[in-house]
Amino acid sequence: MGIENIVLNLVIVIALLPLLSFVLLLFLGRFLPGRGGPVATALVGASFAASLYVLFQVLTRGNVASSMVWHVAGSARFTLGLLVDELTVFMLVVVTSISFVIHLYSIGYMHREKRLSWYFAVLSLFTAAMLSLVIADNYLQLYISWELVGLCSYLLIGFWFEKKSASDAAKKAFIVTRLGDVGLSLGIILIYVSTGSFIFSEVFQQAEGLSMTLVTAITLLLFCGAAGKSAQFPLHVWLPDAMEGPTPVNALVDAATKIGAGVYLVARNFPLFELSAFSTGTVVWIGAISALMAATMAMVMTDIKRVLAYSTVSQVGYMMVALGTGGYFAGIFHLMTHAFSKALLFLGSGSIIQAAHVQDITQAGGLYRRMKITAITFILGALSISGLPLFSGFWSSDQILRDVYNYNFIIYVILTFTSILTAFYMSRLVFLTFFGRKGDKAEYAHESPPVMSIPLILLAIPTVLVGFIGSPFLPEAYRFFTLFAPESFGVRQVEANYAVMGGPIAADLAGILLAYLIYQRNLRPQDWLARYLGPYYKVLLHKYYFDEIYLFLIVRPVLRLSDFIGRFDLAVIDRVVNWVGDSGLRFASAIGIFDLGVIDGIVNWVGDTMLDNSSRFRLSQTGYTLNYLLFFFAAVALLVLWIQFA
Amino acid sequence: MNLNLLLPEIIVFSFSLMVLFVSLFWNNRKPSLTLGLMSIAGLLLAIGAFVVIPRVGATAFGGMFVADGFSLFFRVLFLNLAAMIVLLAIDFMREFQRHLGEFYFLLLIVALGAMLMSSANDLIMIFLALELLSLPSYILVGFAKRDPRSNEAALKYFLLGVLASAMLLYGMSLIFGLTGSTGLVDIASKFEASGGSAGPALLVAIIMIIAGFGFKIAAVPFHFWSPDTYEGAPTSVTVLLATLSMIGGFVGLYRLFFIALPDYLDIWTKVIFILAFLSMTMGSLIAMSQDNLKRLLAYSGIAHGGYILIAFSVATFDSQWSVLVYFLAYIFMTVGAFAVAMVVERARGSSEISALGGLGYSNPFLGVTMTIFMMSLVGLPPFAGFIGKLYVFKSAVEGGALFLVLVAIVTSVISLYFYLKVVRQIYFVKGDGEAVPTPNLSFAVIALCAIYTILICLYPVFFTRIALAAIS
């Protein structure tokens, strides 16, 4: 057995271990120690270790792929396969590492829950679904995992169903992303129709022969799916609501799984997107709008998790911009640095919520002295997201901005401005939570137990350091890292362009300074932002009225339509039927299109007889049947009319 | 005369009579169990009989009855399906102490009608089979004599059913008038020989036949009876209507149009196109506002009928075998969903969706399996419904029906909304914690359905091979 086979089998094992954990916990969960949490953690940990080995093998030896025929059905061939390239191994490591840490953290965070083994079972299934998504070598397999990811997020976000808001949020998360999935499934169908294959490599090979319009349509449809899963404008509305779920779940959703899936989809289909300038342009603009809009909303939110949720939307916007501008490497790099930082921030916020029982940052304050580990790691994460130099978020966002600078100056300005906002809302979060006036809740706060603080430390390490492999200071590591993408995938020359670098740094510092002045030194009153922004502040608080718009434009009309057709008011049916039956048939026979003698006769006879007997029928009937009968006739008559003309 | 070709049918018929007589003369304490097991013995014996009879390439009754791959597939399918329904009925008909012999007798006759429909090769045979399928159903729907809803459902079903039969018969008589023949193959060759375009009479005939079968398969706009009837009938009978009777209608439609009228394919596919479109959209839209699980499943059945009709309207080779796979998927997920509904209805005394509250915690087995069935009905992988939709949509796209597939994808997103309503009750609502015991036989049926619902997606090759063999 060659090393390739070992790698392939290992990849299967990596995806199967969390699945095994799911099955084990589902059936034996209640008998396991800690209701199965430690077992699940260990299995996902093993998955992580195996991923590291696979990463090393693939980076030194190159890609591995294998495909087998799943089944042949008629003229169609369905295949199952693995594609293990740099992008895959990279995702494997990110997903398994973060999932492992979150499993570990959940042992502490969730230990009081009643349905603990169910929680860990679905958490593992979520991980397994995401892993099988990134190892798929064809669209069909990808789609299967894609839906499984959606189902798991539904079950987890609604885990605390006792809160109505939680079960509503779960439903919203599922249905809004499914809206995007309509695009994805259409895109996949279109791909199959135009290339006759579901397999990535075959599709990419044939893609250049396709017409521009077709490629544009395909990529835009795929992007719909990605925008739904990755919560991009205008499908971002589910993510803030999803904060009703348990905090570790938010960490997993925002950092590694659901959000990552959309970015992964675009990255995986990079060869397709590259062919259509219109599609990449759309990706860039949607990304930029999401980045800016979400950042503005994050500034005014007072719920710590909602701030983080909007921050995720904003940061994923950066990744989309990067992918759209051809910065394949920069986008993936940012996905990784963001994943670690955001997981850290969410777990930190979970620690705060559990220790101080406070989620509203205006109620918190002065927590720094009470919980140092949480505070320090949280601040590191916030600095990394803000993109402060030397933190990993800096290196990746710097790469993106450098790419964007060469691409389109307006986008560069938007993103730089977003950097100010990012630094501002992150600092606001930190100042209001950890420093300043001591909130009432701070009195009783205490540091979380080691099972929760150790994961924070584990995540803080990559949050600070992982960026260096992409920095200009470590050219060796960087060259190694650029293996991630072949030349054609648009890896940019790494030269520190200090002028371009300088803008965002200045922006970050300005944002932090502003937050410091307002929230720490109290140079301006706390509600300064509200007063300064005026009516716009209200718009932000209402999240640009997106929920209301959706309610008004989509949800209510559909429900009303359903209600309307469903009730099909007796009067309506009656009138319609009579009208159609009488005037339609009379009209038709009058102009003598075809001999209605027989039909007319039957209709009249049945109609008359029924009407005569209707009182007798009503004794045992509600009278609906009469309408049903007439409707039946009307339908037949209409169809006959139609087919004679057609 | 090649009577042994009908050995399975003869066995089913003999057993149905036996059940009737035994129930008359033998008083025992568990009539439902005894009579049910007897029926199952008959059904299994009939399946076994296929080993000894010529399975394909033979005819009986002067060509009125034909044994081919298609009929083999459906005869065996209907026998298995009837066995599952009887298993469920054993648990749930216990409360009816009287007339149980009649119940199982009628149930077996419905199965017999469906089997004859699969082999019918003549207009008269098709009509007789359809009546054999329908008449016992009318009685079964009204089986709960003291329940006014059951009576109402039966009368509605009967009145509309008679009208549909009359339509069908009229359409058939027009075809007979045009060709002078009732044999399907004969009709096809006569039409081919005349070679003309379809005259007005034939067009009317096509519409009337579609209306007649459209009633049986509850296709919009011939569906009005189905929600009322599904809700009012005893649930053991509802599951029969939603599967055996509905698929029987599809089989008749298939045989008549594909064998007798292939020359006018472009005409009748157009009509079916409209029915498919209406069924998918109306079925899914109306299902959203339902609060009763049986009504919801009725509308969901209408929508699924629409997906199945897509394949009929495309009418390519691929779409034909695809739809057989869809039937397999549909049967297991629908029977499973109804079985869970029956268990819950009996324990909690209501078939409202809210009766499922907290089921996932008070009975994890039912919770998980119901979730599987619902997700499969949506068409989410990795469940059978996904494979069924995948094949049908794929064949439809290749057959040029992209529009219908677009509609189908949009409606299946809508359908997520109302299937989630059920899942939400199971997991996201705290029920009254009332225990829901699962009777043993129902447990077996539900487990079997769940296993197949997953298996069809994980190992589809087995099922596609059967479907392909049935068509080619």
XYZ file of N, CA and C in Angstrom, chain A residues 430-595:
498
model
N -14.463 45.558 24.059
C -13.468 45.275 25.092
C -13.577 46.287 26.236
N -13.657 47.562 25.893
C -13.684 48.586 26.951
C -14.933 48.443 27.820
N -16.056 48.258 27.166
C -17.296 48.202 27.943
C -17.379 46.946 28.800
N -16.796 45.834 28.307
C -16.924 44.587 29.052
C -15.907 44.471 30.172
N -14.671 44.802 29.848
C -13.606 44.469 30.797
C -13.142 45.649 31.638
N -13.312 46.857 31.131
C -12.765 48.008 31.860
C -13.874 48.934 32.271
N -13.485 50.108 32.668
C -14.461 51.145 32.973
C -15.269 50.858 34.220
N -16.383 51.519 34.276
C -17.262 51.432 35.428
C -17.601 49.971 35.706
N -17.520 49.606 36.947
C -17.812 48.227 37.294
C -19.313 47.996 37.211
N -19.728 47.031 36.406
C -21.148 46.709 36.350
C -21.571 45.960 37.606
N -22.847 45.914 37.835
C -23.357 45.222 39.029
C -22.958 43.759 39.029
N -22.881 43.214 37.816
C -22.655 41.776 37.712
C -21.213 41.400 38.006
N -20.317 42.374 37.894
C -18.901 42.054 38.014
C -18.561 41.551 39.408
N -19.338 41.939 40.409
C -19.046 41.574 41.800
C -18.856 40.071 41.964
N -19.779 39.331 41.383
C -19.789 37.896 41.651
C -19.066 37.101 40.577
N -18.569 37.782 39.563
C -17.928 37.069 38.457
C -16.667 36.367 38.940
N -16.346 35.274 38.257
C -15.143 34.516 38.614
C -14.627 33.880 37.339
N -13.353 33.516 37.359
C -12.787 32.890 36.161
C -13.434 31.522 35.937
N -13.559 31.138 34.676
C -14.171 29.853 34.350
C -13.231 28.710 34.706
N -13.775 27.513 34.872
C -12.932 26.359 35.199
C -11.951 26.060 34.067
N -10.900 25.305 34.367
C -9.856 25.028 33.361
C -10.401 24.416 32.082
N -11.449 23.589 32.191
C -11.928 22.932 30.979
C -12.446 23.972 29.980
N -12.733 25.164 30.477
C -13.131 26.230 29.562
C -12.003 27.205 29.285
N -11.133 27.445 30.270
C -10.073 28.433 30.026
C -8.941 27.857 29.191
N -8.698 26.565 29.324
C -7.616 25.978 28.506
C -7.943 26.086 27.015
N -9.168 25.780 26.598
C -9.473 25.989 25.180
C -9.205 27.416 24.729
N -9.470 28.388 25.618
C -9.208 29.777 25.241
C -7.724 29.975 24.958
N -6.900 29.412 25.835
C -5.450 29.559 25.633
C -5.019 28.831 24.364
N -5.586 27.636 24.173
C -5.231 26.868 22.971
C -5.545 27.663 21.707
N -6.649 28.388 21.720
C -7.015 29.155 20.527
C -6.228 30.450 20.434
N -5.794 30.980 21.581
C -5.060 32.247 21.556
C -3.733 32.079 20.823
N -3.147 30.893 20.930
C -1.830 30.687 20.299
C -1.903 30.889 18.784
N -2.755 30.137 18.082
C -2.812 30.406 16.634
C -3.346 31.802 16.306
N -4.199 32.340 17.186
C -4.726 33.675 16.912
C -3.593 34.679 16.789
N -2.563 34.486 17.590
C -1.448 35.428 17.533
C -0.445 35.009 16.466
N -0.154 33.712 16.412
C 1.026 33.294 15.659
C 0.770 32.841 14.228
N -0.426 32.332 13.961
C -0.582 31.620 12.696
C -0.391 32.544 11.496
N -0.563 33.828 11.717
C -0.414 34.769 10.621
C 0.996 34.864 10.087
N 1.959 34.535 10.923
C 3.348 34.728 10.490
C 3.716 33.877 9.296
N 3.066 32.732 9.156
C 3.421 31.918 7.994
C 3.031 32.609 6.704
N 2.160 33.582 6.794
C 1.803 34.315 5.584
C 2.446 35.690 5.535
N 3.327 35.972 6.438
C 3.906 37.305 6.495
C 5.170 37.387 5.653
N 5.568 38.585 5.278
C 6.803 38.736 4.488
C 8.043 38.450 5.310
N 7.890 38.359 6.637
C 9.078 38.156 7.469
C 9.565 36.725 7.441
N 8.707 35.837 7.054
C 9.117 34.441 7.028
C 9.004 33.945 5.593
N 9.866 34.373 4.724
C 9.724 34.021 3.309
C 9.746 32.517 3.086
N 10.526 31.816 3.913
C 10.596 30.364 3.737
C 9.211 29.754 3.940
N 8.636 30.131 5.078
C 7.317 29.591 5.395
C 6.316 30.010 4.337
N 6.484 31.213 3.877
C 5.524 31.719 2.928
C 5.572 30.945 1.624
N 6.788 30.686 1.181
C 6.914 29.957 -0.071
C 6.278 28.571 0.065
N 6.502 28.009 1.218
C 5.907 26.722 1.529
C 4.388 26.833 1.456
N 3.924 27.944 1.946
C 2.492 28.144 2.075
C 1.838 28.410 0.726
N 2.588 29.043 -0.167
C 1.993 29.365 -1.464
C 1.741 28.112 -2.277
N 2.255 26.981 -1.787
C 1.919 25.724 -2.433
C 0.413 25.549 -2.477
N -0.257 26.266 -1.591
C -1.699 26.155 -1.534
C -2.354 26.438 -2.858
N -1.728 27.233 -3.637
C -2.386 27.598 -4.877
C -1.397 27.616 -6.009
N -1.755 26.956 -7.105
C -0.894 27.019 -8.282
C -0.816 28.465 -8.790
N 0.184 28.720 -9.629
C 0.406 30.075 -10.152
C -0.888 30.708 -10.667
N -1.623 29.912 -11.424
C -2.768 30.495 -12.114
C -3.811 31.002 -11.137
N -3.747 30.551 -9.896
C -4.763 30.951 -8.952
C -4.490 32.319 -8.346
N -3.546 33.017 -8.917
C -3.403 34.409 -8.563
C -2.735 34.653 -7.223
N -1.673 33.944 -6.955
C -0.899 34.288 -5.758
C -0.090 35.532 -6.090
N -0.155 36.509 -5.224
C 0.525 37.770 -5.521
C 1.943 37.745 -4.955
N 2.776 38.504 -5.630
C 4.129 38.700 -5.135
C 4.042 39.315 -3.744
N 4.834 38.791 -2.821
C 4.777 39.392 -1.487
C 5.877 40.421 -1.380
N 5.480 41.626 -1.459
C 6.443 42.686 -1.178
C 5.738 43.628 -0.251
N 6.359 43.914 0.836
C 5.697 44.805 1.771
C 5.536 46.169 1.112
N 4.301 46.538 0.822
C 4.039 47.859 0.272
C 3.578 48.726 1.436
N 4.535 49.461 1.973
C 4.268 50.116 3.255
C 3.211 51.209 3.131
N 3.125 51.800 1.953
C 2.110 52.839 1.776
C 0.715 52.232 1.911
N 0.498 51.080 1.221
C -0.809 50.446 1.278
C -1.054 49.888 2.673
N 0.020 49.363 3.265
C -0.095 48.802 4.600
C -0.487 49.889 5.594
N 0.057 51.065 5.376
C -0.091 52.154 6.337
C -1.532 52.578 6.521
N -2.293 52.661 5.429
C -3.677 53.123 5.510
C -4.482 52.369 6.558
N -4.598 51.050 6.403
C -5.384 50.288 7.366
C -4.848 50.396 8.793
N -3.508 50.429 8.918
C -2.974 50.517 10.289
C -3.446 51.808 10.926
N -3.313 52.900 10.175
C -3.784 54.185 10.695
C -5.261 54.111 11.014
N -6.017 53.455 10.132
C -7.458 53.330 10.344
C -7.746 52.581 11.640
N -7.016 51.469 11.842
C -7.216 50.680 13.067
C -6.971 51.529 14.296
N -5.825 52.205 14.266
C -5.460 52.987 15.447
C -6.506 54.067 15.696
N -6.990 54.680 14.620
C -8.001 55.720 14.785
C -9.244 55.150 15.439
N -9.664 53.984 14.980
C -10.857 53.352 15.539
C -10.683 53.043 17.010
N -9.534 52.478 17.339
C -9.288 52.115 18.742
C -9.257 53.370 19.604
N -8.593 54.406 19.084
C -8.469 55.648 19.845
C -9.852 56.239 20.116
N -10.679 56.239 19.089
C -12.028 56.795 19.229
C -12.805 56.046 20.320
N -12.749 54.726 20.243
C -13.448 53.934 21.248
C -12.870 54.201 22.631
N -11.545 54.337 22.700
C -10.882 54.588 23.979
C -11.376 55.897 24.574
N -11.446 56.913 23.719
C -11.857 58.227 24.213
C -13.296 58.213 24.700
N -14.161 57.541 23.968
C -15.567 57.558 24.357
C -15.824 56.661 25.559
N -15.383 55.417 25.443
C -15.845 54.432 26.414
C -14.907 54.274 27.589
N -13.636 54.718 27.456
C -12.719 54.540 28.571
C -12.519 55.869 29.289
N -12.175 56.891 28.523
C -11.901 58.165 29.178
C -13.165 58.999 29.346
N -14.237 58.539 28.766
C -15.512 59.248 28.866
C -15.415 60.705 28.439
N -14.610 60.949 27.396
C -14.506 62.323 26.914
C -15.820 62.760 26.265
N -16.543 61.777 25.786
C -17.869 62.060 25.246
C -18.852 61.195 26.027
N -20.086 61.643 26.159
C -21.049 60.794 26.862
C -21.277 59.494 26.098
N -21.697 58.456 26.818
C -21.822 57.137 26.201
C -22.806 57.123 25.039
N -23.793 57.975 25.126
C -24.773 57.944 24.042
C -24.400 58.925 22.927
N -23.127 59.300 22.929
C -22.659 60.222 21.904
C -22.945 59.694 20.510
N -22.725 58.387 20.342
C -22.900 57.761 19.026
C -24.345 57.928 18.566
N -25.257 57.675 19.506
C -26.670 57.782 19.163
C -27.019 59.198 18.747
N -26.495 60.158 19.503
C -26.837 61.539 19.189
C -26.181 61.986 17.887
N -24.924 61.564 17.738
C -24.157 62.008 16.572
C -24.763 61.465 15.278
N -25.212 60.202 15.328
C -25.719 59.583 14.099
C -27.179 59.936 13.824
N -27.880 60.403 14.851
C -29.257 60.840 14.642
C -30.159 59.738 14.155
N -30.980 60.033 13.151
C -31.945 59.035 12.671
C -31.259 57.786 12.127
N -30.041 57.952 11.602
C -29.318 56.806 11.054
C -29.086 55.764 12.149
N -28.914 56.226 13.373
C -28.716 55.326 14.500
C -29.912 54.382 14.647
N -31.072 54.963 14.448
C -32.290 54.147 14.575
C -32.348 53.081 13.466
N -31.945 53.517 12.265
C -31.905 52.573 11.159
C -30.970 51.415 11.497
N -29.827 51.752 12.090
C -28.858 50.708 12.449
C -29.438 49.784 13.504
N -30.073 50.376 14.507
C -30.660 49.550 15.571
C -31.676 48.577 15.005
N -32.380 49.012 13.961
C -33.361 48.131 13.339
C -32.756 47.283 12.242
N -31.441 47.250 12.223
C -30.725 46.383 11.275
C -31.154 46.657 9.841
N -31.243 47.931 9.513
C -31.626 48.362 8.161
C -32.994 47.831 7.766
N -33.805 47.453 8.733
C -35.181 46.989 8.495
C -35.259 45.763 7.595
N -34.193 44.977 7.598
C -34.197 43.809 6.707
C -35.290 42.820 7.066
N -35.410 42.544 8.370
C -36.423 41.572 8.781
C -37.807 42.042 8.385
N -38.031 43.348 8.573
C -39.355 43.879 8.250
C -39.612 43.772 6.755
N -38.562 44.067 5.972
C -38.735 44.015 4.520
C -39.059 42.589 4.078
N -38.327 41.629 4.615
C -38.589 40.233 4.249
C -39.985 39.821 4.670
N -40.352 40.241 5.880
C -41.673 39.896 6.373
C -42.737 40.431 5.427
N -42.521 41.676 5.013
C -43.517 42.358 4.203
C -43.553 41.808 2.778
N -42.352 41.581 2.223
C -42.289 41.218 0.803
C -42.460 39.728 0.550
N -41.962 38.897 1.463
C -41.969 37.464 1.170
C -42.839 36.676 2.145
N -42.525 36.777 3.432
C -43.165 35.860 4.375
C -44.678 36.043 4.390
N -45.116 37.307 4.586
C -46.560 37.525 4.705
C -47.321 37.173 3.441
N -46.858 37.642 2.261
C -47.617 37.293 1.047
C -47.742 35.791 0.859
N -46.650 35.049 1.092
C -46.716 33.599 0.859
C -47.697 32.957 1.827
N -47.611 33.360 3.100
C -48.524 32.782 4.074
C -49.967 33.133 3.737
N -50.152 34.372 3.313
C -51.510 34.798 3.002
C -52.050 34.039 1.803
N -51.179 33.863 0.806
C -51.587 33.121 -0.391
C -52.007 31.713 0.008
N -51.169 31.094 0.861
C -51.460 29.743 1.302
C -52.798 29.694 2.011
N -53.001 30.670 2.884
C -54.233 30.726 3.634
C -55.424 30.882 2.693
N -55.222 31.779 1.733
C -56.304 32.095 0.807
C -56.713 30.876 0.002
N -55.707 30.239 -0.617
C -56.045 29.071 -1.440
C -56.572 27.961 -0.559
N -55.960 27.857 0.642
C -56.330 26.768 1.536
C -57.787 26.862 1.931
N -58.198 28.020 2.348
C -59.594 28.156 2.781
C -60.515 28.023 1.581
N -60.095 28.612 0.474
C -60.890 28.613 -0.743
C -62.342 28.822 -0.400
N -62.557 29.946 0.103
C -63.862 30.310 0.619
C -64.974 29.760 -0.250
N -65.952 29.223 0.422
C -67.069 28.598 -0.268
C -67.648 29.526 -1.334
N -67.810 30.775 -0.915
C -68.415 31.737 -1.832
C -67.574 31.884 -3.091
N -66.251 31.928 -2.887
C -65.371 32.125 -4.033
C -65.498 30.959 -4.992
N -65.374 29.769 -4.431
C -65.462 28.583 -5.290
C -66.791 28.585 -6.018
N -67.830 28.811 -5.221
C -69.166 28.768 -5.794
C -69.284 29.694 -6.991
N -68.846 30.930 -6.754
C -68.996 31.910 -7.811
C -68.140 31.557 -9.012
N -66.888 31.191 -8.717
C -65.984 30.864 -9.821
C -66.535 29.700 -10.626
N -66.952 28.678 -9.890
C -67.438 27.481 -10.575
C -68.662 27.797 -11.422
N -69.569 28.498 -10.811
C -70.774 28.811 -11.570
C -70.465 29.641 -12.795
N -69.605 30.615 -12.555
C -69.254 31.491 -13.659
C -68.604 30.710 -14.786
N -67.606 29.898 -14.391
C -66.891 29.129 -15.409
C -67.845 28.149 -16.070
N -68.586 27.461 -15.231
C -69.475 26.432 -15.752
C -70.502 27.009 -16.715
N -71.152 28.075 -16.279
C -72.233 28.622 -17.100
C -71.708 29.406 -18.290
N -71.036 30.500 -17.962
C -70.682 31.407 -19.050
C -69.669 30.769 -19.980
N -68.702 30.034 -19.412
C -67.667 29.416 -20.245
C -68.291 28.481 -21.254
N -69.105 27.561 -20.757
C -69.663 26.570 -21.654
C -70.640 27.191 -22.635
N -71.450 28.124 -22.142
C -72.417 28.750 -23.043
C -71.714 29.514 -24.151
N -70.685 30.214 -23.726
C -69.905 30.971 -24.694
C -69.329 30.042 -25.744
N -68.748 28.943 -25.258
C -68.103 28.009 -26.176
C -69.110 27.419 -27.147
N -70.260 27.003 -26.608
C -71.213 26.364 -27.512
C -71.845 27.397 -28.434
N -71.969 28.622 -27.920
C -72.573 29.659 -28.744
C -71.749 29.896 -29.987
N -70.441 29.996 -29.840
C -69.649 30.234 -31.039
C -69.325 28.937 -31.745
N -69.861 27.855 -31.246
C -69.820 26.599 -31.966
C -68.438 26.069 -32.297
N -67.557 26.103 -31.347
C -66.221 25.595 -31.615
C -66.226 24.081 -31.703
N -66.970 23.462 -30.815
C -67.149 22.022 -30.960
C -68.490 21.635 -30.371
N -68.875 20.478 -30.730
C -70.216 20.059 -30.337
C -70.251 19.763 -28.850
